């Protein structure tokens, strides 16, 4: 069996279905790159990382005979393959208008006559559709291909649904712990995408959402990675704590883990809505979508995020409407709109395995039920160490409520006051009210460092030196040093007590009568801290 890929997107999608073919049944798996795409960056490295699949050059692949070829993209040059070709979508259906690919302005990419035929002959043996609505659109764009079409469902979405049981673990791995909720920002490629329309939106989200209450991850279409390094493209946002999810793997786990999806007309946003995540669109891409496609209707019917207005209130309003099922009288819920691209839900593995094995004359299909496998765990996030926060807080009945916002090196107009780590710039440290040393084993020893930093920065109100995950020394402006320890119920999961957060809470509460007392800090989660005289 030969997997045929043109881009990283199509490669990751074909890998959703290859596990349906078992090597122990004597099936040999090969992969080749059909040349010609402008978006091949990262493709070779991805293919080299795959186990159990032999890579062939295109010239070698078209010389050999295979029992079956599978591609999640289609091009008329695939006529050269000496194998029956099954083509599948590489997204949530067929929606985008791409004239250089299709040769016209009305056929969606993947269903056009230019892609599917060569000199009047249909190239694929089977044209896989994710929903029966695509049959009528195929009839209009390439009627001679209609007899070869088959509704097979969406294997990517079925794997997303199979991954729902892993949601808590995904959230933990992506940093959505301790009361933090996860906002996934998704952008497809082109000038009509979220990044094309609102390039500063990821930065605004990480700057406007309190870090103890939200984690923000961005999922970018692989074509963006082909042209840009997102770590450079989003440098300021990454420095403020944005998690950039790699294109090969991890976006699926992020989508399952998400509380909100802020996106555009790309498949990731549609999948998020179909998983019943709170979904907002910052771009709809109407200019490059087929008007009769589900993605066009999805863009029209899904609530919009206004990038010119404060972002957090919009997230809250969308969540409230989602929870209560509120919709405009004439509107259709995003969940329903998204599912119009996703037919045969939960059955794609069975349908596709039966189809694939039907081409393998000497191999019997396994007797056990075909199942969609959950996606693997995301890689641990490589997050930047934020060194400065803009802090606001207020007293509560038994403590304080704190909201911390990451700030850049040149930002000096604070909402409240600055709390920083020792890694902050000298300019930032000189205007901070709170400083914390977060490394427990740093030199000099904690008491020496506390006295030294108080002398160096006379404007400080609070200095904190970490001793371990749940125990820190706190120096007040008066010079009094207390030991602070998180008090947790036995057997409960814990998030380390952040020394910067501790210092900010003490600054808001004030130093009076701290010794021998307790303070409840609300910042996403609640933590009770007990203060004692230092040993």
Coordinates of C-alpha atoms in Angstrom, one line a residue:
X1 CA 0.0 0.0 0.0
X2 CA 1.3 3.4 -0.9
X3 CA 0.5 6.7 0.9
X4 CA 0.7 9.7 -1.4
X5 CA 1.3 13.1 0.2
X6 CA 1.9 16.6 -1.2
X7 CA 2.1 18.8 2.0
X8 CA 2.5 18.3 5.7
X9 CA -1.3 18.8 6.1
X10 CA -2.1 15.9 3.7
X11 CA 0.6 13.8 5.3
X12 CA -0.7 14.1 8.9
X13 CA -4.2 13.3 7.6
X14 CA -3.2 10.2 5.7
X15 CA -1.6 9.0 8.9
X16 CA -5.0 9.1 10.5
X17 CA -6.1 6.2 8.4
X18 CA -2.9 4.1 7.9
X19 CA -3.3 2.4 11.3
X20 CA -6.4 0.7 9.9
X21 CA -4.0 -1.5 7.8
X22 CA -2.1 -4.0 10.0
X23 CA 1.5 -4.9 9.2
X24 CA 1.0 -8.3 10.8
X25 CA -1.4 -9.1 8.0
X26 CA 1.5 -9.0 5.6
X27 CA 0.8 -5.5 4.3
X28 CA 3.8 -3.4 3.4
X29 CA 3.4 0.3 3.8
X30 CA 5.2 2.9 1.6
X31 CA 5.0 6.7 1.4
X32 CA 5.9 9.1 -1.4
X33 CA 5.7 12.8 -2.1
X34 CA 3.8 13.9 -5.1
X35 CA 5.9 16.9 -6.2
X36 CA 4.6 20.3 -7.1
X37 CA 3.3 21.9 -4.0
X38 CA 4.7 25.2 -2.7
X39 CA 4.1 24.1 0.9
X40 CA 6.5 21.2 1.5
X41 CA 8.6 22.7 4.3
X42 CA 8.9 20.2 7.2
X43 CA 7.5 17.4 5.2
X44 CA 10.7 15.4 4.7
X45 CA 11.5 15.6 8.5
X46 CA 8.0 14.4 9.4
X47 CA 8.1 11.5 7.0
X48 CA 11.5 10.5 8.4
X49 CA 10.1 10.4 11.9
X50 CA 7.5 7.8 11.0
X51 CA 8.1 4.2 12.0
X52 CA 7.2 1.1 9.9
X53 CA 6.8 3.0 6.6
X54 CA 9.3 3.0 3.8
X55 CA 9.8 6.3 1.9
X56 CA 10.1 6.2 -1.9
X57 CA 11.0 8.9 -4.3
X58 CA 8.2 9.9 -6.8
X59 CA 10.1 8.4 -9.8
X60 CA 10.5 5.1 -7.9
X61 CA 6.9 5.1 -6.7
X62 CA 5.4 5.5 -10.2
X63 CA 7.6 2.6 -11.5
X64 CA 6.3 0.2 -8.9
X65 CA 2.9 -1.6 -8.8
X66 CA 0.9 -1.4 -5.6
X67 CA -2.4 -2.9 -4.6
X68 CA -3.7 0.4 -3.2
X69 CA -2.7 4.0 -3.0
X70 CA -4.3 6.5 -0.6
X71 CA -4.0 10.3 -0.6
X72 CA -5.6 13.0 1.4
X73 CA -5.2 15.4 -1.5
X74 CA -5.6 14.9 -5.3
X75 CA -3.7 16.0 -8.4
X76 CA -4.0 14.9 -11.9
X77 CA -0.4 13.9 -11.9
X78 CA -1.4 11.0 -9.7
X79 CA -2.6 9.3 -12.9
X80 CA 0.9 8.0 -13.2
X81 CA 0.5 5.7 -10.2
X82 CA 0.2 2.0 -11.0
X83 CA -2.4 1.4 -8.3
X84 CA -6.1 2.1 -7.6
X85 CA -6.2 5.5 -5.9
X86 CA -8.5 6.4 -3.0
X87 CA -8.6 10.1 -2.3
X88 CA -9.9 11.6 1.0
X89 CA -10.3 15.2 2.2
X90 CA -7.4 16.8 4.0
X91 CA -9.8 19.0 6.1
X92 CA -13.4 19.1 7.2
X93 CA -14.9 18.5 3.8
X94 CA -14.4 20.5 0.6
X95 CA -14.9 24.2 1.0
X96 CA -12.1 26.4 -0.4
X97 CA -12.0 28.1 -3.8
X98 CA -8.4 28.0 -5.1
X99 CA -8.3 29.0 -8.8
X100 CA -4.7 27.9 -9.4
X101 CA -5.6 24.5 -8.2
X102 CA -9.1 24.0 -9.7
X103 CA -8.9 26.1 -12.8
X104 CA -12.2 27.9 -12.1
X105 CA -13.9 30.1 -9.5
X106 CA -16.8 27.9 -8.6
X107 CA -15.4 24.4 -7.9
X108 CA -14.1 23.7 -4.4
X109 CA -10.6 22.4 -4.1
X110 CA -10.7 18.6 -4.2
X111 CA -13.9 18.3 -6.3
X112 CA -12.8 20.0 -9.5
X113 CA -12.6 18.5 -12.9
X114 CA -9.0 19.8 -13.3
X115 CA -7.9 17.8 -10.2
X116 CA -9.9 14.7 -10.6
X117 CA -9.6 14.0 -14.4
X118 CA -6.9 13.6 -17.1
X119 CA -8.0 13.8 -20.7
X120 CA -11.6 13.0 -19.7
X121 CA -10.7 10.0 -17.5
X122 CA -11.3 10.2 -13.8
X123 CA -8.0 9.5 -12.0
X124 CA -9.1 8.1 -8.6
X125 CA -10.8 4.8 -8.2
X126 CA -12.7 6.1 -5.1
X127 CA -13.4 9.7 -4.1
X128 CA -14.0 9.8 -0.4
X129 CA -16.5 12.4 0.9
X130 CA -17.0 13.3 4.5
X131 CA -20.8 14.1 4.2
X132 CA -23.5 13.3 1.7
X133 CA -24.0 17.0 1.0
X134 CA -20.8 16.9 -1.1
X135 CA -22.4 14.5 -3.6
X136 CA -24.5 17.3 -5.2
X137 CA -21.5 19.7 -5.3
X138 CA -19.4 17.0 -6.9
X139 CA -22.2 16.4 -9.5
X140 CA -22.1 20.0 -10.4
X141 CA -18.3 20.4 -10.6
X142 CA -17.3 17.0 -12.1
X143 CA -20.3 14.9 -12.9
X144 CA -18.3 12.0 -14.5
X145 CA -16.6 11.4 -11.1
X146 CA -20.0 11.0 -9.2
X147 CA -20.2 7.2 -9.7
X148 CA -16.8 6.8 -8.0
X149 CA -17.8 8.9 -4.9
X150 CA -18.4 7.3 -1.5
X151 CA -19.3 8.9 1.8
X152 CA -16.7 7.7 4.2
X153 CA -17.0 10.1 7.1
X154 CA -14.2 12.1 8.7
X155 CA -11.5 9.9 10.3
X156 CA -9.9 13.0 12.0
X157 CA -13.1 14.0 13.7
X158 CA -13.8 10.4 14.8
X159 CA -10.4 10.3 16.4
X160 CA -11.1 13.6 18.1
X161 CA -14.3 12.1 19.5
X162 CA -12.4 9.0 20.6
X163 CA -9.9 11.3 22.4
X164 CA -12.5 12.9 24.6
X165 CA -11.8 10.4 27.4
X166 CA -8.2 11.8 27.5
X167 CA -9.3 15.4 28.0
X168 CA -8.2 15.8 31.6
X169 CA -4.8 14.5 30.8
X170 CA -4.4 16.7 27.8
X171 CA -5.4 19.7 29.9
X172 CA -2.8 18.9 32.5
X173 CA -0.1 18.5 29.9
X174 CA -1.0 21.8 28.2
X175 CA -1.0 23.7 31.5
X176 CA -4.8 24.1 32.0
X177 CA -4.5 23.3 35.7
X178 CA -5.2 25.1 39.0
X179 CA -8.4 26.7 37.7
X180 CA -6.9 27.8 34.4
X181 CA -9.1 27.6 31.3
X182 CA -7.7 27.0 27.9
X183 CA -8.3 29.3 24.9
X184 CA -7.2 27.8 21.6
X185 CA -6.5 30.3 18.8
X186 CA -6.6 28.7 15.4
X187 CA -5.6 30.3 12.1
X188 CA -5.7 28.8 8.6
X189 CA -3.5 30.4 5.9
X190 CA -4.1 33.3 3.4
X191 CA -4.9 36.9 3.8
X192 CA -8.5 36.1 4.8
X193 CA -7.4 34.0 7.9
X194 CA -7.4 35.0 11.5
X195 CA -3.7 36.0 11.4
X196 CA -4.2 37.6 8.0
X197 CA -7.0 39.8 9.4
X198 CA -5.9 40.2 13.1
X199 CA -2.1 39.5 13.3
X200 CA -1.9 40.9 16.9
X201 CA -4.8 38.9 18.3
X202 CA -2.7 36.2 20.0
X203 CA -0.6 38.9 21.7
X204 CA -3.7 40.7 22.8
X205 CA -5.2 37.6 24.3
X206 CA -2.2 36.7 26.4
X207 CA -1.9 40.4 27.5
X208 CA -5.6 40.8 28.3
X209 CA -6.3 37.4 30.0
X210 CA -5.0 36.9 33.6
X211 CA -2.3 34.2 33.6
X212 CA -3.6 32.4 36.6
X213 CA -7.1 32.0 35.0
X214 CA -6.3 31.3 31.4
X215 CA -3.8 29.4 29.2
X216 CA -3.6 30.5 25.6
X217 CA -2.4 28.1 22.8
X218 CA -2.2 28.9 19.1
X219 CA -2.7 26.3 16.3
X220 CA -1.4 27.5 12.9
X221 CA -2.1 25.8 9.6
X222 CA 1.0 23.9 8.4
X223 CA 1.2 26.2 5.3
X224 CA 2.0 29.1 7.7
X225 CA 4.9 27.0 9.1
X226 CA 6.1 26.5 5.5
X227 CA 6.6 30.3 5.0
X228 CA 7.3 31.5 8.6
X229 CA 8.8 30.5 11.9
X230 CA 5.8 31.1 14.3
X231 CA 8.2 31.6 17.2
X232 CA 9.5 34.7 15.4
X233 CA 6.2 35.6 13.9
X234 CA 4.6 35.7 17.3
X235 CA 7.7 36.6 19.3
X236 CA 6.1 39.1 21.7
X237 CA 3.1 36.8 22.4
X238 CA 5.4 33.8 23.0
X239 CA 7.5 35.9 25.5
X240 CA 4.2 36.6 27.3
X241 CA 3.3 32.9 27.7
X242 CA 1.7 31.9 24.4
X243 CA 1.9 28.2 23.7
X244 CA 2.7 27.5 20.0
X245 CA 1.4 24.0 19.1
X246 CA 3.5 22.2 16.5
X247 CA 1.8 21.3 13.2
X248 CA 2.7 17.6 13.2
X249 CA 0.9 16.6 16.4
X250 CA -0.7 18.3 19.4
X251 CA -3.4 20.5 17.9
X252 CA -5.9 17.6 18.2
X253 CA -5.2 17.3 21.9
X254 CA -5.4 21.1 22.3
X255 CA -8.8 21.1 20.6
X256 CA -10.1 18.4 22.9
X257 CA -8.7 20.2 25.9
X258 CA -10.0 23.6 25.0
X259 CA -12.7 25.6 26.7
X260 CA -12.8 28.2 23.9
X261 CA -11.8 28.1 20.3
X262 CA -11.1 31.5 18.7
X263 CA -10.6 30.9 15.0
X264 CA -11.6 31.4 11.4
X265 CA -12.9 29.3 8.5
X266 CA -10.2 26.6 8.8
X267 CA -11.1 23.1 9.7
X268 CA -9.8 23.4 13.3
X269 CA -12.5 25.9 14.2
X270 CA -15.2 23.8 12.7
X271 CA -14.0 20.7 14.5
X272 CA -14.0 22.7 17.7
X273 CA -17.6 23.7 17.3
X274 CA -18.5 20.1 16.4
X275 CA -16.9 19.0 19.7
X276 CA -19.3 21.5 21.4
X277 CA -16.5 23.9 22.4
X278 CA -17.4 27.6 22.8
X279 CA -16.4 28.9 19.4
X280 CA -15.9 32.5 18.2
X281 CA -14.6 33.6 14.8
X282 CA -12.3 36.5 14.2
X283 CA -12.4 35.9 10.4
X284 CA -14.9 34.1 8.2
X285 CA -13.0 33.8 4.9
X286 CA -16.1 34.2 2.8
X287 CA -14.1 35.6 0.0
X288 CA -12.3 32.2 -0.6
X289 CA -15.1 29.8 0.3
X290 CA -17.7 28.2 -2.0
X291 CA -21.0 29.9 -1.1
X292 CA -22.8 26.6 -1.0
X293 CA -20.3 25.0 1.3
X294 CA -21.0 24.2 5.0
X295 CA -17.9 26.3 6.0
X296 CA -19.5 29.3 4.4
X297 CA -22.7 28.8 6.4
X298 CA -20.6 28.1 9.5
X299 CA -18.8 31.4 9.1
X300 CA -22.1 33.3 8.7
X301 CA -23.8 31.6 11.7
X302 CA -21.0 31.4 14.3
X303 CA -20.6 34.2 16.8
X304 CA -18.0 36.7 15.9
X305 CA -15.1 38.0 18.1
X306 CA -14.6 41.7 17.6
X307 CA -10.9 42.3 17.8
X308 CA -11.4 46.0 18.4
X309 CA -13.2 45.5 21.7
X310 CA -12.0 44.0 25.1
X311 CA -11.6 40.3 24.6
X312 CA -12.3 38.7 28.0
X313 CA -15.9 40.0 28.3
X314 CA -16.6 38.6 24.8
X315 CA -15.3 35.2 25.9
X316 CA -17.6 35.2 29.0
X317 CA -20.7 36.3 27.0
X318 CA -20.1 33.5 24.5
X319 CA -19.7 31.0 27.2
X320 CA -22.9 32.1 28.9
X321 CA -24.8 31.9 25.7
X322 CA -23.3 28.5 24.9
X323 CA -24.2 27.1 28.4
X324 CA -27.8 28.3 28.2
X325 CA -28.3 27.5 24.5
X326 CA -29.2 31.1 23.7
X327 CA -29.3 31.8 20.0
X328 CA -30.8 34.5 17.8
X329 CA -34.2 33.6 16.7
X330 CA -33.1 32.9 13.1
X331 CA -29.7 31.5 13.9
X332 CA -28.5 27.9 13.8
X333 CA -26.2 26.7 16.6
X334 CA -22.5 26.4 15.6
X335 CA -22.6 22.8 16.7
X336 CA -25.3 22.0 14.1
X337 CA -23.6 24.1 11.4
X338 CA -20.3 22.3 12.0
X339 CA -21.8 18.8 11.8
X340 CA -23.1 19.5 8.3
X341 CA -19.6 18.7 7.1
X342 CA -19.3 15.5 9.2
X343 CA -21.3 12.6 8.1
X344 CA -21.1 8.9 9.2
X345 CA -19.9 10.2 12.6
X346 CA -18.2 7.4 14.6
X347 CA -18.2 5.0 11.6
X348 CA -15.3 6.2 9.4
X349 CA -12.9 3.5 10.7
X350 CA -15.3 0.7 9.8
X351 CA -16.1 2.1 6.4
X352 CA -12.5 2.9 5.4
X353 CA -11.0 -0.4 6.6
X354 CA -13.6 -2.3 4.7
X355 CA -12.8 -0.2 1.6
X356 CA -9.1 -0.5 1.9
X357 CA -9.1 -4.3 2.4
X358 CA -11.4 -4.7 -0.6
X359 CA -8.4 -3.8 -2.8
X360 CA -6.1 -6.3 -1.1
X361 CA -7.2 -9.5 -2.7
X362 CA -4.9 -11.8 -0.8
X363 CA -5.5 -10.3 2.7
X364 CA -8.6 -10.9 4.8
X365 CA -10.0 -8.0 6.8
X366 CA -9.6 -8.5 10.6
X367 CA -12.6 -9.8 12.4
X368 CA -12.4 -7.4 15.4
X369 CA -14.3 -4.2 15.1
X370 CA -12.5 -1.2 13.5
X371 CA -12.1 1.6 16.0
X372 CA -10.8 5.1 15.8
X373 CA -7.7 5.5 18.1
X374 CA -7.3 8.5 20.4
X375 CA -4.6 11.0 19.5
X376 CA -1.3 10.8 21.3
X377 CA -0.4 13.1 24.1
X378 CA 0.8 16.6 23.2
X379 CA 4.5 17.3 23.7
X380 CA 5.2 19.2 27.0
X381 CA 4.8 22.9 26.3
X382 CA 8.0 24.9 25.9
X383 CA 6.7 28.1 27.5
X384 CA 8.7 31.2 28.0
X385 CA 9.5 32.3 31.5
X386 CA 7.4 35.4 32.1
X387 CA 9.4 37.8 34.3
X388 CA 7.1 40.7 34.9
X389 CA 3.4 41.1 35.7
X390 CA 1.0 43.9 36.0
X391 CA -1.1 43.1 39.1
X392 CA -4.5 44.2 40.3
X393 CA -6.2 42.8 43.4
X394 CA -8.9 43.3 45.9
X395 CA -9.8 42.1 49.4
X396 CA -12.2 39.2 49.9
X397 CA -14.0 37.9 53.0
X398 CA -11.0 35.7 53.9
X399 CA -8.2 36.9 51.8
X400 CA -7.4 38.5 48.4
X401 CA -8.3 38.1 44.8
X402 CA -5.4 38.6 42.4
X403 CA -5.3 39.0 38.6
X404 CA -1.8 39.0 37.0
X405 CA -1.2 40.1 33.4
X406 CA 2.1 39.6 31.6
X407 CA 3.9 42.7 30.4
X408 CA 6.6 43.3 27.8
X409 CA 9.9 44.9 28.5
X410 CA 8.8 48.4 27.3
X411 CA 5.4 48.5 29.0
X412 CA 5.3 50.9 31.9
X413 CA 1.7 52.0 32.3
X414 CA 0.4 49.5 34.9
X415 CA -3.2 48.7 35.7
X416 CA -2.1 48.3 39.3
X417 CA 1.5 47.5 40.4
X418 CA 4.4 45.5 39.0
X419 CA 5.5 42.1 40.4
X420 CA 8.6 40.7 38.9
X421 CA 11.1 37.9 39.1
X422 CA 14.9 38.4 39.3
X423 CA 15.1 37.7 35.5
X424 CA 13.2 41.0 34.8
X425 CA 15.2 43.9 33.4
X426 CA 16.8 46.4 35.8
X427 CA 14.4 49.1 34.5
X428 CA 11.4 46.9 35.4
X429 CA 12.9 45.9 38.8
X430 CA 13.4 49.5 39.7
X431 CA 9.7 50.3 39.5
X432 CA 8.4 47.0 40.9
X433 CA 6.6 46.7 44.3
X434 CA 7.2 42.9 44.5
X435 CA 10.2 40.8 43.5
X436 CA 10.6 37.1 43.8
X437 CA 13.5 34.7 43.4
X438 CA 11.9 31.6 42.0
X439 CA 14.8 29.2 42.0
X440 CA 14.9 27.4 45.5
X441 CA 18.6 26.5 45.3
X442 CA 20.0 29.8 44.0
X443 CA 22.9 31.7 45.6
X444 CA 23.3 33.5 47.9
X445 CA 21.3 31.9 50.6
X446 CA 17.7 33.2 51.0
X447 CA 18.2 35.6 54.0
X448 CA 21.3 37.2 52.5
X449 CA 19.5 37.7 49.1
X450 CA 16.4 39.2 50.8
X451 CA 18.5 41.8 52.7
X452 CA 20.6 42.5 49.6
X453 CA 17.7 43.0 47.2
X454 CA 15.9 45.3 49.7
X455 CA 18.9 47.5 49.9
X456 CA 19.3 47.6 46.1
X457 CA 15.7 48.3 45.4
X458 CA 14.4 50.7 48.1
X459 CA 11.0 51.1 46.4
X460 CA 10.2 47.4 47.1
X461 CA 7.3 46.5 49.3
X462 CA 7.7 42.7 49.3
X463 CA 10.5 40.4 48.4
X464 CA 10.0 36.6 48.2
X465 CA 12.6 33.8 48.1
X466 CA 11.5 30.3 47.1
X467 CA 12.5 27.5 49.4
X468 CA 10.6 24.7 47.6
X469 CA 7.3 24.2 45.7
X470 CA 5.0 25.2 48.6
X471 CA 7.3 27.1 51.1
X472 CA 8.8 30.5 50.7
X473 CA 10.4 33.3 52.8
X474 CA 8.6 36.7 52.6
X475 CA 10.4 39.9 53.5
X476 CA 8.2 42.9 54.4
X477 CA 9.2 46.5 53.9
X478 CA 9.7 46.7 57.7
X479 CA 12.4 44.1 57.4
X480 CA 10.4 41.4 59.1
X481 CA 10.9 38.0 57.4
X482 CA 8.1 35.3 57.6
X483 CA 7.8 31.8 56.3
X484 CA 4.8 31.1 54.1
X485 CA 3.5 27.6 53.5
X486 CA 0.6 26.4 51.3
X487 CA -2.0 24.6 53.4
X488 CA -3.6 21.8 51.3
X489 CA -6.2 19.2 52.2
X490 CA -4.7 15.7 52.5
X491 CA -4.7 13.9 49.1
X492 CA -5.7 16.8 46.9
X493 CA -3.8 17.5 43.7
X494 CA -1.6 20.6 44.1
X495 CA -0.2 23.3 41.9
X496 CA 3.0 24.8 43.2
X497 CA 2.6 28.0 45.2
X498 CA 3.9 30.7 42.8
X499 CA 6.3 33.0 44.8
X500 CA 5.4 36.0 42.5
X501 CA 1.7 35.4 43.2
X502 CA 2.4 35.1 46.9
X503 CA 4.3 38.4 47.0
X504 CA 1.5 40.1 45.0
X505 CA -1.1 38.8 47.4
X506 CA 0.8 40.0 50.5
X507 CA 1.2 43.4 48.8
X508 CA -2.6 43.7 48.2
X509 CA -3.5 42.4 51.7
X510 CA -0.9 44.5 53.5
X511 CA 1.6 43.3 56.2
X512 CA -0.5 43.9 59.3
X513 CA -1.0 40.9 61.6
X514 CA 0.4 38.4 59.1
X515 CA 2.6 36.5 61.5
X516 CA 0.7 33.5 62.8
X517 CA -2.2 34.1 60.5
X518 CA -3.5 32.6 57.2
X519 CA -4.4 34.2 53.9
X520 CA -6.6 32.7 51.1
X521 CA -5.4 33.7 47.7
X522 CA -7.9 33.5 44.8
X523 CA -6.2 33.5 41.4
X524 CA -7.9 31.0 39.1
X525 CA -7.8 28.5 42.0
X526 CA -7.9 29.1 45.8
X527 CA -4.9 28.4 47.9
X528 CA -4.6 28.9 51.7
X529 CA -1.3 30.1 52.9
X530 CA -0.1 30.0 56.6
X531 CA 2.5 32.5 57.8
X532 CA 4.8 31.8 60.7
X533 CA 8.0 33.3 62.1
X534 CA 10.9 32.1 60.1
X535 CA 12.9 29.2 61.7

